[in-house]
Short mmCIF file of C-alpha atoms in Angstrom, two decimals:
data_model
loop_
_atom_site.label_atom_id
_atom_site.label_comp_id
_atom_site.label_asym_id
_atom_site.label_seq_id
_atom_site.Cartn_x
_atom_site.Cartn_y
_atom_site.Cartn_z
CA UNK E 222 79.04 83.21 111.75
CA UNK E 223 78.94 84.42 107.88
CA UNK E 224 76.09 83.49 106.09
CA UNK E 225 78.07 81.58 103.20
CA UNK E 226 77.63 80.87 99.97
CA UNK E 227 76.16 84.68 98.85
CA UNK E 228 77.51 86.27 95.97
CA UNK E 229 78.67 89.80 96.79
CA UNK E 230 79.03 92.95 94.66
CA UNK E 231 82.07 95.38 95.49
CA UNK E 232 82.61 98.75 94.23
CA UNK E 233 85.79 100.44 94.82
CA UNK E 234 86.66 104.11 94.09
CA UNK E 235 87.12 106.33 91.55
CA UNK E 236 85.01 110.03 92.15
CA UNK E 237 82.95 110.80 88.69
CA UNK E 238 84.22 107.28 87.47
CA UNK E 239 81.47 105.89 89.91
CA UNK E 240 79.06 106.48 86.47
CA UNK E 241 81.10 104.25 84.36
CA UNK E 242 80.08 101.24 87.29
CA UNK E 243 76.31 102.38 87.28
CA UNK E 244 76.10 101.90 83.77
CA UNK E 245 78.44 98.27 84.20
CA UNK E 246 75.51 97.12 86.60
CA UNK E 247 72.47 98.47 84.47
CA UNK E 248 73.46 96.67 81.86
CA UNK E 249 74.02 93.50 83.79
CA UNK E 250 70.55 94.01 85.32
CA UNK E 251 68.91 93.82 82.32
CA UNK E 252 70.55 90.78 80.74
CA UNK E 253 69.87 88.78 84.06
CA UNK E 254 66.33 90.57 85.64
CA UNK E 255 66.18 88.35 88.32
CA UNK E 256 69.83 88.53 89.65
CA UNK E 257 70.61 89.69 93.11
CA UNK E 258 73.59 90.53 95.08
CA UNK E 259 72.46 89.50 98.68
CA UNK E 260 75.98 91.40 100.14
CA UNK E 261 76.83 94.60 99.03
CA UNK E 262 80.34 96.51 99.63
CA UNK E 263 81.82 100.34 98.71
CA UNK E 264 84.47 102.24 99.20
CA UNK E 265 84.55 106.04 97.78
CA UNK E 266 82.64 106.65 95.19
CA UNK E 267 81.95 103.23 95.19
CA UNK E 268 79.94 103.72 98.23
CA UNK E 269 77.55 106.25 96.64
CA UNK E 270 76.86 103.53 94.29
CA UNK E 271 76.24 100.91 97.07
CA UNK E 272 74.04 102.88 99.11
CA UNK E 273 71.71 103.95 96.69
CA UNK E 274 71.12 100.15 95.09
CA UNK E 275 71.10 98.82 98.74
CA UNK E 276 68.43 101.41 99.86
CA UNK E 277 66.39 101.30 96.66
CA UNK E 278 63.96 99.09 94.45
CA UNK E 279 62.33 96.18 95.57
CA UNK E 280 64.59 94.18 93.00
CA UNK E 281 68.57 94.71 91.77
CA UNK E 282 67.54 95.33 88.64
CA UNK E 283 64.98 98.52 89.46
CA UNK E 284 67.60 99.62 92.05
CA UNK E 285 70.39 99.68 88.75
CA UNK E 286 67.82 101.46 86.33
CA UNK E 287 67.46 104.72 89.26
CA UNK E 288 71.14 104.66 89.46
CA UNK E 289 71.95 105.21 85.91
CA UNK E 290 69.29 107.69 86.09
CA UNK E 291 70.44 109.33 89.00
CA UNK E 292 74.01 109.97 87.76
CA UNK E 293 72.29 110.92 84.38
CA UNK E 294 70.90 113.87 86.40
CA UNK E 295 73.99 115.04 87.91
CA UNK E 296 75.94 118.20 87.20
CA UNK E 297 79.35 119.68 88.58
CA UNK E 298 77.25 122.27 90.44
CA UNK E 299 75.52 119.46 92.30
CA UNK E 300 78.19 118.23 93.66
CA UNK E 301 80.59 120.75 95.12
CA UNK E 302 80.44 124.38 94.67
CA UNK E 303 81.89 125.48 91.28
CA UNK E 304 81.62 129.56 91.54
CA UNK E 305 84.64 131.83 91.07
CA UNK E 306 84.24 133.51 94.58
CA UNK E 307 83.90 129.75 96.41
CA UNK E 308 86.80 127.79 94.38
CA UNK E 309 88.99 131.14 95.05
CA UNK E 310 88.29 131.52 99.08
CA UNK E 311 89.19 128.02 99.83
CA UNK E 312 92.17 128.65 97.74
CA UNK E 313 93.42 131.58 99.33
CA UNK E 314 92.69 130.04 102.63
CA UNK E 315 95.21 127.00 101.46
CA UNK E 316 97.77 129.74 100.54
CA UNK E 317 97.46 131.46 103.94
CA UNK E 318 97.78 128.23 105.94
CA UNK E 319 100.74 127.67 104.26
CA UNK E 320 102.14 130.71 104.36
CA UNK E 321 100.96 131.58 107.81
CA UNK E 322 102.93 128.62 109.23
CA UNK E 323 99.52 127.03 110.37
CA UNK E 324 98.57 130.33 112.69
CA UNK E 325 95.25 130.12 110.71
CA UNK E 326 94.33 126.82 112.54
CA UNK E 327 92.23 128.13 115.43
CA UNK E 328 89.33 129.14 113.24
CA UNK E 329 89.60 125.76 111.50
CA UNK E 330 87.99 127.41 108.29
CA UNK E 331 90.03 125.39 105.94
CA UNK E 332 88.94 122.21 105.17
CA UNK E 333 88.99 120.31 101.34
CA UNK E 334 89.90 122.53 98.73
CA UNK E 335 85.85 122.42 97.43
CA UNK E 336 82.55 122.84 99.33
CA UNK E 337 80.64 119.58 99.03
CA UNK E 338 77.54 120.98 100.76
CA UNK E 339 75.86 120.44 97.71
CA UNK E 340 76.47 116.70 97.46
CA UNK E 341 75.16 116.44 100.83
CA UNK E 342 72.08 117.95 99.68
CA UNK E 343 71.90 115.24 97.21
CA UNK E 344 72.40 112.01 98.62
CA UNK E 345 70.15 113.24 101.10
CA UNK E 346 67.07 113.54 98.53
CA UNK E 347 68.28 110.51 96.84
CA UNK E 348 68.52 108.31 99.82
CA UNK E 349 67.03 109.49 103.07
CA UNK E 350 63.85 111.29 104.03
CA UNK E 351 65.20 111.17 107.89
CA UNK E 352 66.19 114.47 109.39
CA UNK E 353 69.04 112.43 110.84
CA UNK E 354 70.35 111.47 107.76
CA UNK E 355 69.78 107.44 108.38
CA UNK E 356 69.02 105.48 104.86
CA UNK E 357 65.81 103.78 105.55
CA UNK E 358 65.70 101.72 102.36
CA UNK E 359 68.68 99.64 103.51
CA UNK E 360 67.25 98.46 106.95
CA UNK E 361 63.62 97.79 104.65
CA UNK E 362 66.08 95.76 101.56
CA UNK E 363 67.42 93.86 104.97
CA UNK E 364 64.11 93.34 106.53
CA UNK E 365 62.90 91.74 103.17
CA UNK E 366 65.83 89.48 102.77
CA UNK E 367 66.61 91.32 99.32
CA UNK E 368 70.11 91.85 101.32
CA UNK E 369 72.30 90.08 104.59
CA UNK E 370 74.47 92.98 104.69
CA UNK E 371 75.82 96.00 103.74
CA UNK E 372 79.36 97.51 104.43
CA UNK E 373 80.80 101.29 103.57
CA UNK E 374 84.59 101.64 104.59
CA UNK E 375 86.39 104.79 105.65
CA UNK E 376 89.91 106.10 106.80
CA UNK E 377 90.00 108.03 110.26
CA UNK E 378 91.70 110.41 110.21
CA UNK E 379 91.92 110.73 114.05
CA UNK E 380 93.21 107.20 114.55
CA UNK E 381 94.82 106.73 111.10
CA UNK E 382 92.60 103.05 110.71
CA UNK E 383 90.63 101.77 108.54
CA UNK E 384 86.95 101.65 109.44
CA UNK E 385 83.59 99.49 107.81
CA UNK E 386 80.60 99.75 108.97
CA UNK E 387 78.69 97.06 108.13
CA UNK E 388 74.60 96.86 108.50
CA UNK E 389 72.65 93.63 108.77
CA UNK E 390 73.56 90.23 110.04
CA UNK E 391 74.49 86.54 110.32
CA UNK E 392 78.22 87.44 110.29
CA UNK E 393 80.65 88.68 113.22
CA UNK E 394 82.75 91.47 113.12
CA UNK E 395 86.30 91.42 113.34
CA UNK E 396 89.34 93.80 113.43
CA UNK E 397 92.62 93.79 112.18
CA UNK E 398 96.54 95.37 112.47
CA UNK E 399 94.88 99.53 111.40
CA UNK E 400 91.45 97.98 110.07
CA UNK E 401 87.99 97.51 112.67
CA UNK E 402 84.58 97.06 111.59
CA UNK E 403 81.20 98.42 113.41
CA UNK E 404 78.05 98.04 113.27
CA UNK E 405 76.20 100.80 112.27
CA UNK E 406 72.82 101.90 111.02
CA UNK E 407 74.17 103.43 107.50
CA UNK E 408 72.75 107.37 106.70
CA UNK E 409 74.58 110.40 104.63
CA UNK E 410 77.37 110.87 107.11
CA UNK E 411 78.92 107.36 106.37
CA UNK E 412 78.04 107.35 102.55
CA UNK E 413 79.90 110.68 102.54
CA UNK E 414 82.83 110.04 104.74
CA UNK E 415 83.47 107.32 102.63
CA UNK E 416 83.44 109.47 99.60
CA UNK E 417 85.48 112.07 100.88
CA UNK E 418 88.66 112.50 98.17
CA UNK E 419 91.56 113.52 100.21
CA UNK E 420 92.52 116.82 100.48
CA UNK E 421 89.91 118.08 97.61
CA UNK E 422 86.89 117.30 99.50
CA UNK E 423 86.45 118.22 103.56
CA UNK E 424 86.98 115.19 106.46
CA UNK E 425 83.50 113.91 107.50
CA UNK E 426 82.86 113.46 111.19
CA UNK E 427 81.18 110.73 112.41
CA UNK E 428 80.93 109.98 116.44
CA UNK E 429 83.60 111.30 117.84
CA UNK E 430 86.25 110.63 114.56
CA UNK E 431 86.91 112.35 111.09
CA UNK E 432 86.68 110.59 108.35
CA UNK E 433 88.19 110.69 104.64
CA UNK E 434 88.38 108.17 101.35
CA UNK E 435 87.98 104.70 102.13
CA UNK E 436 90.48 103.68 100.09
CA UNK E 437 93.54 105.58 101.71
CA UNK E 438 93.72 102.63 104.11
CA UNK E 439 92.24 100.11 103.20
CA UNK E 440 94.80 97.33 102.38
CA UNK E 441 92.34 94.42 101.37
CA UNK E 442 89.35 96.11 99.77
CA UNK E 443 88.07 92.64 99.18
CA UNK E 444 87.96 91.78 102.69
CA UNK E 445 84.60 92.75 104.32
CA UNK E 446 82.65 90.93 101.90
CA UNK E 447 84.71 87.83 102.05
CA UNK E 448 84.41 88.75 106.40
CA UNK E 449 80.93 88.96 105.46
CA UNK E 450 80.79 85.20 103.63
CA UNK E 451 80.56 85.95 100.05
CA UNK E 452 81.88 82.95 97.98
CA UNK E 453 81.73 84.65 94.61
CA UNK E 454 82.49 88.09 93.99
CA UNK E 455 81.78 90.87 91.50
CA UNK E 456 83.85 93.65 90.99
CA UNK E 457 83.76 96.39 88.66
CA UNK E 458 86.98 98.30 88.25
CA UNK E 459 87.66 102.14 86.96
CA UNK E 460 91.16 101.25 85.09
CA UNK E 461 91.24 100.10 81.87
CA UNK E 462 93.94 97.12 81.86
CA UNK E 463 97.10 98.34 80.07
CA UNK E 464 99.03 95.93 78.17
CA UNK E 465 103.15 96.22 78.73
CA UNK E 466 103.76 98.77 76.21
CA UNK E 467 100.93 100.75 76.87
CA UNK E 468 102.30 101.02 80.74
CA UNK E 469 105.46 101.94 79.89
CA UNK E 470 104.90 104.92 77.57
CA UNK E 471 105.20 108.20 79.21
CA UNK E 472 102.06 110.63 79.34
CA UNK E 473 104.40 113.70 80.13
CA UNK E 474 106.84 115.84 78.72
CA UNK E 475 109.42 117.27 81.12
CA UNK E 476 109.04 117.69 84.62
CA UNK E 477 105.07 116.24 86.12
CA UNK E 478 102.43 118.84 86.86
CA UNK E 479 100.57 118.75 90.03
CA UNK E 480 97.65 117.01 88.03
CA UNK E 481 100.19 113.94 87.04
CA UNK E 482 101.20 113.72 90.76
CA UNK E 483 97.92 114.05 92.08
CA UNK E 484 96.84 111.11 89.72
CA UNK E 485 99.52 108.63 90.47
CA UNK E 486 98.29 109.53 94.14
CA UNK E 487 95.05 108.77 93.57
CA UNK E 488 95.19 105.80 91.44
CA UNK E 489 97.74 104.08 94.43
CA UNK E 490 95.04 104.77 96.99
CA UNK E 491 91.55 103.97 94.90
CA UNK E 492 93.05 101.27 91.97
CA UNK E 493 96.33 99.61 93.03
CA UNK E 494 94.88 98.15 96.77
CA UNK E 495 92.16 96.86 94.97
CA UNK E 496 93.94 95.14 92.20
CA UNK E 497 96.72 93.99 94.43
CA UNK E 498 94.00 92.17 96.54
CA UNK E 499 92.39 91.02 93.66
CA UNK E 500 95.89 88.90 92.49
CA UNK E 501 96.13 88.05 96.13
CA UNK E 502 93.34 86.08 96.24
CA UNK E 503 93.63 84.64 92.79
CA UNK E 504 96.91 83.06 93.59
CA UNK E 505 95.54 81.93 96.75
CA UNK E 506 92.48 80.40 94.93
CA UNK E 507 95.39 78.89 92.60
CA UNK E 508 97.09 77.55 95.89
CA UNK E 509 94.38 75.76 97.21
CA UNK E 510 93.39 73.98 94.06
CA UNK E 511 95.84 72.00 94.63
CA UNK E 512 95.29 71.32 98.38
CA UNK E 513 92.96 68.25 99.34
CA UNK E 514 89.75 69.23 101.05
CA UNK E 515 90.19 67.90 104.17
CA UNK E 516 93.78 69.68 104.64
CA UNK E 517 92.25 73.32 103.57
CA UNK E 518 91.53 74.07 107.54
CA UNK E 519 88.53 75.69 106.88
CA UNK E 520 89.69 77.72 103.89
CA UNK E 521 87.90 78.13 100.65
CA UNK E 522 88.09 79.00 96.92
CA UNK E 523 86.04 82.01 96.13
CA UNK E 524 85.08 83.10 92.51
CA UNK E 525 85.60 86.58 91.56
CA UNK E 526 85.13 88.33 88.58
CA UNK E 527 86.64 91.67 87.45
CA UNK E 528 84.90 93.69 84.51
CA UNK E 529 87.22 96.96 83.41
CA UNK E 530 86.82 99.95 80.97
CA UNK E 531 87.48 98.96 77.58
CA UNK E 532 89.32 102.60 77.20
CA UNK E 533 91.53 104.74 79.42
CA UNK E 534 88.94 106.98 81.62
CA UNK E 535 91.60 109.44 82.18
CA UNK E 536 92.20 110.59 78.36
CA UNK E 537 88.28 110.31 78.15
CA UNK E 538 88.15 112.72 80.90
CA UNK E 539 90.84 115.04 78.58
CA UNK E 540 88.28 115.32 75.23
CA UNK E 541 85.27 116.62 77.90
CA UNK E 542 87.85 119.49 79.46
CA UNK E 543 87.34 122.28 77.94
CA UNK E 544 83.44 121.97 78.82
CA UNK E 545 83.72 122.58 82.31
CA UNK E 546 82.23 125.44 84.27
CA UNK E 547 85.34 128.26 83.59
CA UNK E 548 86.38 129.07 87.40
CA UNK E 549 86.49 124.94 87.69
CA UNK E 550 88.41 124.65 84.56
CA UNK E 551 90.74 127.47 85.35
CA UNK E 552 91.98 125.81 88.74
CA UNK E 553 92.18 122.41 87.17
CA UNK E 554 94.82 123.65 84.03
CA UNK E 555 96.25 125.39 87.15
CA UNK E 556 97.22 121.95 88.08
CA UNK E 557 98.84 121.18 84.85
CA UNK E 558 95.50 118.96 83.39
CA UNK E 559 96.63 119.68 79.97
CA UNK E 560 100.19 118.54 80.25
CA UNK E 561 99.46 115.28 80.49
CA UNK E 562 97.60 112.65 77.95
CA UNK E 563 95.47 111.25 80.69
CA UNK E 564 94.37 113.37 83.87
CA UNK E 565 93.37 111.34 86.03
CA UNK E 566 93.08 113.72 89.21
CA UNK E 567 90.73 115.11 86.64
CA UNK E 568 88.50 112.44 85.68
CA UNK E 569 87.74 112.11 89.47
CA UNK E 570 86.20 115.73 89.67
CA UNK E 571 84.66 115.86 85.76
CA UNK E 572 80.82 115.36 87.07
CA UNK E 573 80.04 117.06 83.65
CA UNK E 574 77.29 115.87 82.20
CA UNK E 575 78.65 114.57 78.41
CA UNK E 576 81.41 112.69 80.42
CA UNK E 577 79.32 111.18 82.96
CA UNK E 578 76.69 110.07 79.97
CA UNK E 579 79.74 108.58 77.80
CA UNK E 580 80.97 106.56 80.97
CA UNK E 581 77.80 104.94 81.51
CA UNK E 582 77.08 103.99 77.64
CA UNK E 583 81.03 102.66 77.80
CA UNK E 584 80.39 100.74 80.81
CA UNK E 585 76.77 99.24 78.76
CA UNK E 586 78.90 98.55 76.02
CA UNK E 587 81.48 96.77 77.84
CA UNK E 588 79.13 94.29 79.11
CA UNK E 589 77.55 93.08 76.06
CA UNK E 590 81.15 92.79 74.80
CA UNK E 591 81.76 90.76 77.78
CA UNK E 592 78.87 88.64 78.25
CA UNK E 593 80.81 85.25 77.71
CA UNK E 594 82.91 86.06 80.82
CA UNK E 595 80.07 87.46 82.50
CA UNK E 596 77.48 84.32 81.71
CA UNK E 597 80.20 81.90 82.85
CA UNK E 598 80.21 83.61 86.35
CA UNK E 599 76.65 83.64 86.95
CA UNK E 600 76.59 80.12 85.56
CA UNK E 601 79.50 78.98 87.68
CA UNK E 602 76.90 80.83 90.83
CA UNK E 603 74.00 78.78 90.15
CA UNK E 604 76.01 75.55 90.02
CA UNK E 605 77.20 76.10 93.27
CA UNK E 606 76.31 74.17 95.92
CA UNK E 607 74.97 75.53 99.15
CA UNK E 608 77.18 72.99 101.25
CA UNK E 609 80.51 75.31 102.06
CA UNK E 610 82.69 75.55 104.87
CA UNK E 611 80.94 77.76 107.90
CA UNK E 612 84.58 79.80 107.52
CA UNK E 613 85.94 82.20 104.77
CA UNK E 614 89.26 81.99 103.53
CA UNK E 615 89.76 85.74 105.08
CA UNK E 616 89.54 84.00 108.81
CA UNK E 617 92.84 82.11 107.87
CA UNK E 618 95.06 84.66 106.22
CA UNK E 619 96.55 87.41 107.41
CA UNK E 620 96.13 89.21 104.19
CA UNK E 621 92.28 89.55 104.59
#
């Protein structure tokens, strides 16, 4: 049974964009010090972000301030491998599978286009001491009733579904046409399968299954913390909200680059589930408003809230360019970065330190301009009452 009434916090995708949500939530921490998000949900980078509050600090707040700081710290060279001679073998490698007609296969030597062996080496000293990679700060946050539960999801690429593991309890799992949940004691392996952008960074395996991106199938991103009984949820987007115009103005001349393909890609997979599920359940909340209690079979309203960048992360990504290390910067205009007026493929990969720090003060800003929105929430939260229906709307609609 979910343990209902919780308000839940869920962070969707985005790569380097993950800073502009860590400096969304240390902001928030700080306006409301004793605030807590007893269910916690990721997918991609989002997932980085959820491990590392669920695993750390005794409060949300302390958890918030490390994150900021953490992503503060963080250069391209921490993340994947940014020398000439690495970014150039994995290319070549590409070009001979290609070429080869796949007779390069038996040594399996080529993986994601970049080595992410040194973001392993990072979450590991930023969230587990283990030598089997498991994240002992969640299973303490549990223990102490900080959290009920957290949840990463993850694509397999063996059985093309979509996979959450979820740690803690008072909720049961459930599956769904492509989408299963686990139970799982969360470490590195599932905070980086999660994380793993298709075809740029390498398939994770975990068990007996590799695993990419979260968000490639995920069709409800909302869905395990609504399985997991959240009435009111948070989410913090990485797309600014366009108005009509905006959308339809072109950010190319002549025929699209790589980099404009690859960014369309992307945003489908880590942006357009997540607002699509988003409208899905606000014109279901809509729809039952207008349904008497007693003939809602068990369904229920839940609150959500969205906060978004106040500018386009993509052209924000554009100004930062030409600071990145050269054999990095060299493959990305490869891709055609500088054809178009906001690369997004690139603002997934620009872990460059004045980028990352401009996110997070955007993200700070955003909330102080926000804090009307924001108060009502938290206000609407603490008028709640605790007397809700034992099931979540996601146990009667097909769409969850």
């Amino acid at each position: 049974m979910p343990v209902s009434g919780a308000t839940a916090l869920v962070l969707g995708g985005g790569g380097a964009r993950g800073a502009y949500q860590a400096g969304v939530m240390r902001a928030i921490a700080r306006i409301y010090p004793d605030l807590e998000f007893p269910i916690l949900a990721g997918i991609s980078a989002g997932a980085i972000n959820t491990a590392f509050v669920a695993a750390h600090g005794t409060t949300f707040g302390q958890a918030a301030d490390e994150l900021a700081s953490l992503w503060l710290s963080i250069t391209p060279e921490q993340v994947y491998r940014v020398d000439a001679p690495s970014l150039t073998r994995n290319a070549v490698r590409w070009g001979w599978r290609l070429a080869s007609g796949g007779m390069s296969d038996a040594n399996e030597q080529t993986r994601g286009l970049v080595d992410t062996a040194p973001l392993r080496q990072l979450l590991r000293r930023a969230l587990s001491n283990d030598a089997d990679g498991t994240i002992d700060g969640i299973e303490r946050n549990i223990a102490s009733g900080r959290l009920q539960a957290v949840a990463l999801s993850a694509t397999s690429y063996s059985t093309g579904q979509a996979v959450t593991w979820v740690q803690g309890g008072g909720f049961r799992l459930w599956q769904r046409p492509q989408r299963r949940s686990e139970l799982a004691r969360l470490g590195i392996e599932h905070v980086l399968a999660s994380s793993a952008l298709p075809l740029l960074f390498p398939a994770i395996r975990v068990g007996r299954e590799w695993y990419g991106d979260g968000g490639i199938r995920l069709t409800a991103p909302l869905s395990p913390a609504l399985h997991l009984g959240a009435a009111r949820i948070l989410t913090i987007s990485t797309r600014r909200a366009r108005t009509r115009v905006e959308a339809d103005v072109s950010q190319i001349v002549g025929y699209p680059p790589p980099a404009q393909v690859l960014g369309v890609l992307y945003n489908a997979v880590f942006l357009d589930l997540i607002d699509q599920d988003i409208l899905r359940l606000k014109l279901l909340n809509h729809l039952l408003a207008n349904v008497p209690e007693g003939q809602r079979r068990g369904m229920r309203e839940v609150d959500i809230l969205v906060l978004r960048p106040s500018e386009d992360l993509g052209r924000m990504a554009r100004q930062y360019e030409p600071r990145l290390p050269a054999a990095l910067r060299f493959l990305t205009r490869g891709w055609g970065t500088r054809r178009t007026t906001s690369p997004d493929v690139l603002s997934l990969v620009m872990f460059q330190p004045d980028y990352i720090r401009a996110l997070i003060e955007l993200g700070e800003k955003d909330v102080k301009a926000q804090t009307g929105r924001i108060d009502a929430f938290f206000r609407r939260a603490s008028a709640a009452t605790s007397d809700v229906p034992e099931r979540t709307l996601v146990e009667e609609t097909s769409s969850a």
